[in-house]
Short mmCIF file of C-alpha atoms and ligand atoms in Angstrom, two decimals:
data_model
loop_
_atom_site.label_atom_id
_atom_site.label_comp_id
_atom_site.label_asym_id
_atom_site.label_seq_id
_atom_site.Cartn_x
_atom_site.Cartn_y
_atom_site.Cartn_z
CA MET A 1 21.40 6.43 46.01
CA LYS A 2 18.58 4.57 47.72
CA ALA A 3 17.27 1.58 45.72
CA HIS A 4 15.04 -1.43 46.33
CA ASP A 5 16.62 -4.80 45.61
CA GLY A 6 13.23 -6.32 44.79
CA ILE A 7 10.24 -5.78 42.54
CA TYR A 8 6.92 -4.28 43.65
CA LEU A 9 4.44 -7.08 43.33
CA ASP A 10 0.96 -7.59 44.74
CA GLY A 11 1.30 -4.74 47.21
CA ALA A 12 4.80 -5.40 48.58
CA TRP A 13 8.49 -5.37 47.64
CA ARG A 14 9.49 -8.97 46.96
CA PRO A 15 12.70 -10.68 45.78
CA ALA A 16 12.93 -11.01 42.00
CA ASP A 17 13.29 -14.38 40.31
CA GLY A 18 15.80 -12.81 37.91
CA GLN A 19 19.25 -12.86 39.50
CA ASP A 20 20.82 -10.28 37.19
CA VAL A 21 21.05 -6.63 38.13
CA ILE A 22 20.93 -3.36 36.24
CA GLU A 23 23.56 -0.80 37.20
CA VAL A 24 22.21 2.72 37.31
CA VAL A 25 24.76 5.29 36.17
CA ASN A 26 24.80 9.04 36.79
CA PRO A 27 25.35 10.42 33.26
CA ALA A 28 26.94 13.61 34.60
CA ASP A 29 29.94 11.80 36.14
CA GLU A 30 29.64 8.22 34.82
CA GLN A 31 29.54 6.73 38.35
CA VAL A 32 27.36 3.77 39.29
CA ILE A 33 24.85 5.09 41.82
CA ALA A 34 22.63 2.07 42.44
CA ARG A 35 21.68 -1.45 41.37
CA VAL A 36 18.18 -2.78 40.76
CA PRO A 37 16.94 -6.24 39.78
CA ALA A 38 16.70 -7.21 36.13
CA GLY A 39 13.38 -9.02 36.27
CA SER A 40 12.86 -12.26 34.35
CA ALA A 41 9.96 -13.50 32.23
CA LEU A 42 8.78 -15.36 35.35
CA ASP A 43 8.74 -12.10 37.32
CA VAL A 44 6.60 -10.55 34.59
CA ASP A 45 4.29 -13.55 34.64
CA THR A 46 3.88 -13.33 38.43
CA ALA A 47 3.15 -9.61 38.15
CA VAL A 48 0.57 -10.10 35.39
CA ARG A 49 -1.17 -12.76 37.49
CA ALA A 50 -1.29 -10.36 40.44
CA ALA A 51 -2.76 -7.65 38.19
CA ARG A 52 -5.36 -10.09 36.80
CA ALA A 53 -6.38 -11.20 40.28
CA ALA A 54 -6.81 -7.56 41.36
CA LEU A 55 -8.78 -6.57 38.24
CA PRO A 56 -12.37 -7.54 39.20
CA GLY A 57 -12.18 -5.70 42.52
CA TRP A 58 -10.61 -2.53 41.12
CA ALA A 59 -12.85 -2.46 38.03
CA ALA A 60 -15.89 -2.65 40.35
CA THR A 61 -14.58 0.08 42.68
CA PRO A 62 -16.82 3.15 42.32
CA PRO A 63 -15.18 5.96 40.30
CA ALA A 64 -15.41 8.27 43.32
CA GLU A 65 -13.21 5.88 45.32
CA ARG A 66 -10.79 5.47 42.41
CA SER A 67 -10.63 9.26 42.31
CA ALA A 68 -9.85 9.38 46.05
CA ARG A 69 -6.94 6.93 45.60
CA LEU A 70 -5.63 9.00 42.68
CA ALA A 71 -5.84 12.14 44.82
CA ALA A 72 -3.86 10.31 47.52
CA LEU A 73 -1.30 9.33 44.87
CA ARG A 74 -1.01 12.96 43.77
CA ASP A 75 -0.51 13.98 47.43
CA ALA A 76 2.19 11.34 47.89
CA LEU A 77 3.99 12.67 44.79
CA VAL A 78 3.67 16.25 46.07
CA ALA A 79 5.11 15.25 49.45
CA ARG A 80 8.12 13.67 47.72
CA LYS A 81 8.66 16.16 44.91
CA ASP A 82 12.17 17.14 46.04
CA GLU A 83 13.24 13.50 46.27
CA ILE A 84 11.75 12.87 42.81
CA ALA A 85 13.63 15.83 41.32
CA GLU A 86 16.94 14.74 42.91
CA THR A 87 16.46 11.17 41.69
CA VAL A 88 15.69 12.25 38.11
CA THR A 89 18.77 14.48 38.15
CA ALA A 90 20.91 11.61 39.45
CA GLU A 91 19.86 9.02 36.87
CA LEU A 92 18.87 11.15 33.83
CA GLY A 93 21.33 14.00 34.36
CA SER A 94 18.88 16.86 33.84
CA PRO A 95 19.70 20.12 35.66
CA LEU A 96 17.97 20.20 39.08
CA LYS A 97 15.80 23.18 38.15
CA LEU A 98 14.39 21.31 35.13
CA SER A 99 13.84 18.24 37.29
CA GLN A 100 11.83 20.35 39.75
CA THR A 101 9.80 22.42 37.30
CA VAL A 102 9.15 19.72 34.68
CA HIS A 103 10.10 16.18 35.69
CA ALA A 104 8.45 16.42 39.14
CA ALA A 105 5.81 19.10 38.56
CA VAL A 106 4.20 17.90 35.30
CA PRO A 107 3.37 14.38 36.55
CA ILE A 108 1.82 15.89 39.67
CA ALA A 109 -0.44 18.02 37.43
CA VAL A 110 -1.31 14.96 35.33
CA ALA A 111 -2.09 12.83 38.40
CA ALA A 112 -4.30 15.67 39.69
CA SER A 113 -6.12 15.87 36.35
CA TYR A 114 -6.99 12.16 36.50
CA ALA A 115 -8.09 12.36 40.14
CA GLU A 116 -10.63 14.91 38.91
CA LEU A 117 -11.55 13.07 35.70
CA ALA A 118 -12.17 9.81 37.56
CA ALA A 119 -14.76 11.65 39.66
CA THR A 120 -16.44 13.58 36.86
CA HIS A 121 -16.18 11.42 33.73
CA PRO A 122 -19.49 9.91 32.57
CA PHE A 123 -18.74 6.18 32.58
CA GLU A 124 -22.28 5.60 31.26
CA GLU A 125 -24.14 7.41 28.50
CA LYS A 126 -27.51 7.21 26.78
CA VAL A 127 -27.60 6.74 22.97
CA GLY A 128 -31.25 6.46 21.86
CA ASN A 129 -32.63 3.29 23.41
CA SER A 130 -29.16 2.13 24.47
CA THR A 131 -27.17 2.61 27.63
CA VAL A 132 -23.48 2.60 26.74
CA LEU A 133 -21.14 1.48 29.49
CA HIS A 134 -17.50 2.58 29.41
CA GLU A 135 -15.69 -0.31 31.06
CA PRO A 136 -11.99 -0.83 31.84
CA VAL A 137 -10.01 -2.60 29.12
CA GLY A 138 -8.39 -4.90 31.70
CA VAL A 139 -4.75 -5.54 32.55
CA VAL A 140 -2.37 -2.94 31.12
CA GLY A 141 1.27 -3.65 30.27
CA ALA A 142 3.02 -0.27 30.39
CA ILE A 143 6.51 0.07 28.90
CA THR A 144 8.15 3.45 29.37
CA PRO A 145 11.32 5.28 28.26
CA TRP A 146 13.87 7.29 30.23
CA ASN A 147 13.59 10.79 28.78
CA TYR A 148 10.68 11.99 30.98
CA PRO A 149 10.82 9.08 33.39
CA LEU A 150 8.04 10.00 35.79
CA HIS A 151 5.81 11.84 33.33
CA GLN A 152 5.66 8.87 30.99
CA ILE A 153 4.78 6.53 33.86
CA VAL A 154 2.04 8.81 35.21
CA ALA A 155 0.65 9.51 31.71
CA LYS A 156 -0.12 5.78 31.49
CA VAL A 157 -0.75 4.66 35.06
CA ALA A 158 -3.03 7.53 36.15
CA PRO A 159 -5.61 7.16 33.33
CA ALA A 160 -5.43 3.37 33.61
CA LEU A 161 -6.26 3.61 37.32
CA ALA A 162 -9.01 6.15 36.66
CA ALA A 163 -10.53 3.76 34.10
CA GLY A 164 -10.48 0.81 36.53
CA CYS A 165 -7.60 -1.07 34.88
CA THR A 166 -4.77 -2.80 36.73
CA ILE A 167 -1.16 -2.40 35.65
CA VAL A 168 2.25 -3.98 35.25
CA LEU A 169 4.94 -1.37 34.59
CA LYS A 170 8.32 -2.09 32.96
CA PRO A 171 10.30 1.17 33.11
CA ALA A 172 13.43 2.05 31.12
CA GLU A 173 16.75 0.50 32.16
CA ASP A 174 18.40 3.91 32.58
CA THR A 175 15.85 5.37 35.00
CA PRO A 176 14.46 2.64 37.30
CA LEU A 177 14.97 4.62 40.52
CA THR A 178 12.28 7.15 39.61
CA ALA A 179 9.96 4.20 38.87
CA GLN A 180 10.72 2.73 42.30
CA LEU A 181 9.88 6.08 43.92
CA PHE A 182 6.60 6.07 42.02
CA ALA A 183 5.84 2.56 43.34
CA GLU A 184 6.48 3.84 46.86
CA ALA A 185 4.01 6.66 46.24
CA VAL A 186 1.43 4.14 45.00
CA HIS A 187 1.97 2.14 48.19
CA GLN A 188 1.46 5.26 50.32
CA ALA A 189 -1.74 6.01 48.42
CA ASP A 190 -3.19 2.74 49.70
CA LEU A 191 -4.12 1.20 46.39
CA PRO A 192 -5.36 -2.39 46.77
CA ALA A 193 -2.60 -5.01 46.38
CA GLY A 194 -1.99 -6.07 42.78
CA VAL A 195 -3.58 -3.00 41.18
CA PHE A 196 -0.12 -1.62 40.35
CA ASN A 197 2.99 -3.77 39.92
CA LEU A 198 6.53 -2.80 38.96
CA VAL A 199 9.06 -5.08 37.27
CA THR A 200 12.41 -3.42 36.53
CA GLY A 201 14.30 -5.18 33.78
CA LEU A 202 15.77 -5.24 30.30
CA GLY A 203 13.66 -4.40 27.26
CA PRO A 204 14.31 -7.57 25.25
CA VAL A 205 13.67 -9.74 28.37
CA ALA A 206 11.10 -8.24 30.76
CA GLY A 207 9.71 -5.76 28.21
CA GLN A 208 9.21 -8.38 25.55
CA ALA A 209 7.71 -10.86 28.04
CA LEU A 210 5.19 -8.19 29.06
CA ALA A 211 4.31 -7.23 25.48
CA GLU A 212 3.77 -10.89 24.55
CA HIS A 213 1.96 -11.99 27.72
CA PRO A 214 -1.51 -13.41 26.96
CA GLY A 215 -2.77 -12.07 30.31
CA VAL A 216 -2.22 -8.47 29.19
CA ASP A 217 -5.20 -6.82 27.46
CA LEU A 218 -3.57 -3.55 26.39
CA VAL A 219 0.07 -2.74 25.78
CA SER A 220 0.91 0.95 26.17
CA PHE A 221 4.40 1.74 24.92
CA THR A 222 6.49 4.89 24.63
CA GLY A 223 9.91 4.73 23.02
CA SER A 224 11.61 4.15 19.72
CA THR A 225 9.79 3.52 16.48
CA ALA A 226 11.78 0.30 15.94
CA VAL A 227 10.60 -1.31 19.19
CA GLY A 228 7.12 0.20 18.82
CA ARG A 229 6.72 -1.44 15.43
CA ARG A 230 7.55 -4.86 16.93
CA ILE A 231 5.19 -4.36 19.84
CA GLY A 232 2.44 -3.29 17.45
CA ALA A 233 2.99 -6.40 15.34
CA THR A 234 2.91 -8.69 18.39
CA ALA A 235 -0.25 -7.03 19.69
CA GLY A 236 -1.86 -7.21 16.25
CA ALA A 237 -1.18 -10.93 15.98
CA ALA A 238 -2.86 -11.46 19.36
CA VAL A 239 -5.76 -9.07 18.49
CA LYS A 240 -4.84 -7.00 21.51
CA LYS A 241 -5.23 -3.25 21.98
CA VAL A 242 -2.05 -1.21 21.71
CA ALA A 243 -1.10 2.41 22.29
CA LEU A 244 2.20 3.63 20.85
CA GLU A 245 3.94 6.95 21.52
CA LEU A 246 6.95 6.93 19.21
CA GLY A 247 9.42 9.35 17.76
CA GLY A 248 9.11 12.79 16.22
CA LYS A 249 10.84 15.27 13.93
CA SER A 250 8.66 18.28 14.53
CA ALA A 251 8.73 21.52 12.57
CA ASN A 252 8.89 25.01 14.02
CA VAL A 253 7.47 27.13 11.20
CA ILE A 254 8.28 30.83 11.40
CA LEU A 255 6.05 32.72 8.95
CA PRO A 256 7.27 36.05 7.54
CA GLY A 257 5.26 38.35 9.85
CA ALA A 258 6.36 36.62 13.09
CA ASP A 259 8.41 38.11 15.91
CA LEU A 260 11.59 36.44 14.65
CA GLU A 261 13.73 36.92 17.74
CA ARG A 262 11.13 35.43 20.06
CA ALA A 263 10.29 32.57 17.71
CA VAL A 264 13.96 31.63 17.35
CA ASN A 265 14.77 31.96 21.05
CA VAL A 266 11.78 29.88 22.17
CA GLY A 267 12.53 27.40 19.39
CA VAL A 268 16.14 26.94 20.48
CA ALA A 269 15.10 26.59 24.13
CA ASN A 270 12.53 23.97 23.11
CA VAL A 271 15.20 21.86 21.39
CA MET A 272 17.94 22.25 24.01
CA SER A 273 15.70 21.59 27.01
CA ASN A 274 16.29 18.11 28.48
CA SER A 275 19.41 18.02 26.27
CA GLY A 276 17.24 17.50 23.21
CA GLN A 277 15.85 14.23 24.53
CA THR A 278 12.22 15.16 23.89
CA CYS A 279 10.16 13.28 21.32
CA SER A 280 8.03 16.37 20.61
CA ALA A 281 11.01 18.77 20.25
CA TRP A 282 10.85 21.18 17.28
CA THR A 283 14.13 20.01 15.78
CA ARG A 284 13.52 21.55 12.34
CA MET A 285 13.24 25.34 12.25
CA LEU A 286 11.73 26.63 8.98
CA VAL A 287 12.44 30.26 8.07
CA HIS A 288 11.59 32.32 4.96
CA ARG A 289 14.64 32.98 2.75
CA ASP A 290 14.33 36.76 3.26
CA ARG A 291 15.07 36.43 6.99
CA TYR A 292 17.04 33.21 6.91
CA GLU A 293 20.54 34.50 7.73
CA GLU A 294 19.15 36.69 10.50
CA ALA A 295 17.43 33.63 12.02
CA VAL A 296 20.57 31.48 11.71
CA ALA A 297 22.64 34.11 13.55
CA LEU A 298 20.02 34.38 16.31
CA ALA A 299 19.82 30.58 16.67
CA ALA A 300 23.60 30.22 16.84
CA ALA A 301 23.82 32.93 19.51
CA ALA A 302 20.97 31.39 21.53
CA ALA A 303 22.57 27.93 21.40
CA ALA A 304 25.97 29.30 22.42
CA LYS A 305 24.35 30.99 25.41
CA TYR A 306 23.04 27.62 26.53
CA GLY A 307 26.63 26.43 26.89
CA ASP A 308 27.15 24.93 30.33
CA ARG A 309 23.50 25.02 31.36
CA ILE A 310 22.73 21.90 29.36
CA GLY A 311 22.74 18.48 31.04
CA PRO A 312 24.42 15.35 29.67
CA LEU A 313 22.71 12.78 27.46
CA VAL A 314 21.39 9.77 29.31
CA ASN A 315 24.13 7.28 28.43
CA ALA A 316 27.27 6.73 26.35
CA GLY A 317 25.32 5.00 23.55
CA GLN A 318 22.99 7.98 23.11
CA ARG A 319 25.93 10.38 23.11
CA GLU A 320 27.68 8.38 20.39
CA ARG A 321 24.49 8.20 18.36
CA VAL A 322 24.05 11.99 18.54
CA ARG A 323 27.72 12.63 17.72
CA GLY A 324 27.30 10.32 14.73
CA TYR A 325 24.38 12.44 13.46
CA ILE A 326 26.42 15.64 13.87
CA ALA A 327 29.24 14.10 11.82
CA LYS A 328 26.70 12.99 9.22
CA GLY A 329 25.26 16.52 8.99
CA VAL A 330 28.72 17.90 8.28
CA ALA A 331 29.41 15.13 5.73
CA GLU A 332 26.11 15.84 3.96
CA GLY A 333 27.13 19.48 3.51
CA ALA A 334 25.15 21.28 6.20
CA ARG A 335 26.82 24.36 7.73
CA LEU A 336 27.69 24.00 11.42
CA VAL A 337 27.06 27.36 13.12
CA ALA A 338 27.14 26.30 16.79
CA GLY A 339 28.45 23.32 18.75
CA GLY A 340 29.79 20.23 17.02
CA ALA A 341 30.61 16.58 17.62
CA GLU A 342 33.58 17.20 19.94
CA PRO A 343 32.60 16.37 23.57
CA PRO A 344 32.72 19.60 25.60
CA ARG A 345 33.87 17.87 28.82
CA GLU A 346 36.09 14.94 29.70
CA ARG A 347 33.61 13.34 32.05
CA GLY A 348 29.91 12.82 31.57
CA TYR A 349 27.93 12.14 28.42
CA TYR A 350 27.78 15.76 27.26
CA VAL A 351 27.16 17.10 23.77
CA SER A 352 27.37 20.83 22.98
CA PRO A 353 24.21 22.64 21.88
CA THR A 354 24.51 22.34 18.11
CA VAL A 355 22.91 24.26 15.25
CA PHE A 356 23.09 23.45 11.54
CA ALA A 357 22.24 25.91 8.75
CA ASP A 358 21.82 25.21 5.01
CA VAL A 359 20.01 21.98 5.81
CA THR A 360 17.99 20.52 2.94
CA PRO A 361 14.78 18.56 3.60
CA GLU A 362 16.18 15.22 2.45
CA MET A 363 19.29 15.21 4.69
CA ALA A 364 19.36 12.60 7.47
CA ILE A 365 19.54 15.39 10.10
CA ALA A 366 16.25 16.77 8.69
CA GLN A 367 14.50 13.39 8.46
CA GLU A 368 15.60 11.23 11.39
CA GLU A 369 15.07 11.63 15.10
CA ILE A 370 18.44 12.55 16.64
CA PHE A 371 17.34 12.80 20.29
CA GLY A 372 20.05 15.22 21.25
CA PRO A 373 20.64 19.00 21.42
CA VAL A 374 20.80 19.43 17.64
CA LEU A 375 18.73 21.96 15.68
CA SER A 376 18.46 22.13 11.88
CA VAL A 377 17.49 25.46 10.31
CA LEU A 378 15.93 25.13 6.84
CA PRO A 379 15.02 27.93 4.43
CA TYR A 380 11.70 28.00 2.54
CA ASP A 381 10.51 30.01 -0.49
CA ASP A 382 6.81 30.52 0.27
CA GLU A 383 4.04 29.10 2.46
CA GLU A 384 3.39 26.13 0.19
CA ASP A 385 7.07 25.25 0.29
CA ALA A 386 7.08 25.59 4.11
CA LEU A 387 4.08 23.26 4.36
CA ARG A 388 5.68 20.69 2.05
CA ILE A 389 8.85 20.67 4.16
CA ALA A 390 6.94 20.63 7.47
CA ASN A 391 4.86 17.64 6.37
CA GLY A 392 7.71 15.93 4.54
CA THR A 393 8.81 13.37 7.13
CA ASP A 394 7.49 10.00 8.33
CA TYR A 395 6.69 11.58 11.70
CA GLY A 396 3.90 13.85 12.94
CA LEU A 397 4.02 14.29 16.70
CA ALA A 398 4.13 18.04 17.38
CA GLY A 399 5.12 21.39 15.92
CA ALA A 400 4.91 25.15 16.23
CA VAL A 401 3.76 28.03 14.05
CA TRP A 402 4.65 31.69 14.54
CA ALA A 403 2.96 34.47 12.57
CA GLY A 404 2.09 38.16 12.82
CA ASP A 405 -1.44 37.27 13.77
CA GLU A 406 -2.93 34.23 15.39
CA ALA A 407 -5.48 33.50 12.67
CA GLU A 408 -2.73 33.19 10.06
CA ALA A 409 -0.78 30.77 12.27
CA VAL A 410 -3.90 28.71 13.00
CA ALA A 411 -4.73 28.50 9.28
CA PHE A 412 -1.27 27.08 8.63
CA ALA A 413 -1.46 24.69 11.61
CA ARG A 414 -4.74 23.24 10.27
CA ARG A 415 -2.81 21.99 7.24
CA MET A 416 -0.02 20.33 9.23
CA GLU A 417 0.02 16.55 9.53
CA THR A 418 0.82 16.41 13.22
CA GLY A 419 -0.87 15.74 16.55
CA GLN A 420 -0.13 18.95 18.42
CA VAL A 421 0.84 22.49 17.39
CA ASP A 422 1.81 25.44 19.60
CA ILE A 423 0.61 28.74 18.14
CA ASN A 424 2.85 31.77 18.79
CA GLY A 425 4.34 30.09 21.87
CA GLY A 426 1.11 28.62 23.32
CA ARG A 427 1.52 27.04 26.77
CA PHE A 428 1.62 23.29 27.54
CA ASN A 429 -1.83 22.00 28.47
CA PRO A 430 -1.89 18.76 30.50
CA LEU A 431 -5.51 18.14 29.44
CA ALA A 432 -4.92 18.39 25.67
CA PRO A 433 -4.55 15.09 23.80
CA PHE A 434 -0.93 14.22 23.01
CA GLY A 435 0.04 11.70 20.33
CA GLY A 436 1.13 11.24 16.80
CA TYR A 437 0.02 11.26 13.20
CA LYS A 438 1.80 8.90 10.78
CA GLN A 439 4.72 6.93 12.29
CA SER A 440 4.72 8.97 15.49
CA GLY A 441 2.27 6.56 17.01
CA VAL A 442 -1.16 5.15 17.63
CA GLY A 443 -3.52 6.54 20.25
CA ARG A 444 -3.48 9.59 22.51
CA GLU A 445 -2.36 10.35 26.04
CA LEU A 446 -3.51 12.96 28.60
CA GLY A 447 -6.92 14.32 29.47
CA VAL A 448 -10.16 12.65 28.52
CA HIS A 449 -8.70 11.28 25.27
CA GLY A 450 -5.97 9.56 27.27
CA LEU A 451 -8.62 8.08 29.58
CA SER A 452 -10.58 6.70 26.60
CA GLU A 453 -7.57 4.56 25.61
CA TYR A 454 -8.15 2.47 28.73
CA LEU A 455 -11.91 2.07 28.27
CA GLN A 456 -14.00 -0.19 26.07
CA THR A 457 -17.72 0.17 25.45
CA LYS A 458 -20.62 -2.15 26.04
CA SER A 459 -24.06 -1.22 24.65
CA LEU A 460 -27.24 -2.30 26.43
CA GLN A 461 -30.39 -1.99 24.30
CA LEU A 462 -33.38 -1.22 26.48
P1 LIG B 1 13.61 1.86 23.34
O1 LIG B 1 12.43 1.86 22.45
O2 LIG B 1 14.66 0.84 23.12
O3 LIG B 1 13.14 1.72 24.86
C1 LIG B 1 11.89 2.16 25.38
C2 LIG B 1 11.36 1.11 26.35
O4 LIG B 1 11.12 -0.10 25.64
C3 LIG B 1 12.33 0.76 27.48
O5 LIG B 1 11.60 0.48 28.66
C4 LIG B 1 12.96 -0.52 26.96
O6 LIG B 1 13.45 -1.34 27.99
C5 LIG B 1 11.79 -1.19 26.27
N1 LIG B 1 12.15 -2.16 25.24
C6 LIG B 1 13.29 -2.23 24.51
N2 LIG B 1 13.27 -3.30 23.70
C7 LIG B 1 12.09 -3.92 23.91
C8 LIG B 1 11.47 -5.08 23.36
N3 LIG B 1 12.07 -5.82 22.43
N4 LIG B 1 10.24 -5.43 23.81
C9 LIG B 1 9.63 -4.69 24.74
N5 LIG B 1 10.17 -3.59 25.31
C10 LIG B 1 11.38 -3.21 24.89
O7 LIG B 1 14.22 3.28 23.28
P2 LIG B 1 15.66 3.73 23.86
O8 LIG B 1 16.75 2.79 23.54
O9 LIG B 1 15.43 4.03 25.28
O10 LIG B 1 15.90 5.01 23.00
C11 LIG B 1 16.28 4.88 21.64
C12 LIG B 1 15.58 5.91 20.79
O11 LIG B 1 14.16 5.88 21.00
C13 LIG B 1 15.92 7.36 21.11
O12 LIG B 1 17.11 7.74 20.55
C14 LIG B 1 14.75 8.07 20.55
O13 LIG B 1 14.87 8.24 19.18
C15 LIG B 1 13.62 7.15 20.83
N6 LIG B 1 12.87 7.51 22.05
C16 LIG B 1 11.66 8.08 21.91
C17 LIG B 1 10.94 8.43 23.02
C18 LIG B 1 9.61 9.04 22.94
O14 LIG B 1 9.15 9.61 23.92
N7 LIG B 1 8.90 8.95 21.85
C19 LIG B 1 11.47 8.22 24.28
C20 LIG B 1 12.72 7.61 24.40
C21 LIG B 1 13.40 7.26 23.27
#
């Protein structure tokens, strides 16, 4: 697979100071497909300096011109969508169709949305006798995970560019090739040198150096709660802005009047998609006791049908972690109705689509983020019980409610402690704010709310 042996710094690919390399592995066959530099703290420092130097010019660039560059970036992504999809499939392992329809297509839609927002957003407003200016926060340190490798980059970089910020990106170790393709697209879009910089590298080295760098004004992180907590603490100590998109354990609440078959089938598809490696996946399905066994049978059948269509997990460590959770579910007394911990293939980091029934709310598989194709089905007695279970975790990222009528589902959703709820299978909206309540994070991404994260206000009293 094509890879750069340098880092993208100040408008060009340059040799890294760090001499170590990261081996990129195809999780479907466990073969090394490329090597990229593991950037050092000095590489991060050089990149942050380049971003700082580029900041005054980019911040002063009229929004209409920033919008034009973002539109050019979108066009560059569109022109390379097949290459993007193939690269995501090679390093993440997702089936090619998913890579095309989600991993390549969603970031294009998000880039397009920010090209438009940059042109139309009021960066000045009148409040009484004040003029309020919405100014860029400054240099952004973006740290991204591997599960939606391009989406999570674009969900940070596009609003940062629209706001007038400059950026240093440290992408996940498992998926640096997609990040390199993105840097190529930025280059094609003719952004001024230093506005966007890419340092591939290890989390505890390059990631930590970026999070701690005094030249970074805002750290935007997506990944695990454990690392997010540390980054939040570091940013807090430096009185620095931080945005955190962390884990989830979202509930799919099926109320008694719902179309059970549809709710279960969409729910299973939601969990199995991307091999369960989705922070907003509805990994707890809540069903009224009267229809519980019917739902369990439907979920088991739907998961079994997934069979071979599911991709591998991203790496051996993730596969072992997920297998460990499946073993724990069995040990805690949950009833395995589909899949299991046994690897379905000899090669590749595969885990079978797995469904547990008789899960109680306090079990580890009902509380902790598994990040694999594992669904827990929990029974509830009445609506109050369903709400207690739905809200009974440390997380609050997403969720779903299904009911006979929309108003009933909406009434339930209003009482959920979570950042996003799909009503009766509502479609994904790239303009709707995305982010977590409770330990699922701080801040919001996408749309105008995502743009606001990268702006700070100045009030002029006239
Ligand atoms: P992670 O938090 O370790 O990695 C995310 C990013 O942070 C990567 O770029 C990584 O290099 C970087 N990083 C790691 N340590 C760092 C440090 N000390 N300082 C700065 N940056 C650092 O997550 P992971 O290992 O990729 O996945 C582990 C778990 O995280 C998953 O099983 C899942 O539960 C969760 N996760 C959540 C999301 C999400 O979208 N919310 C995405 C991926 C993973």
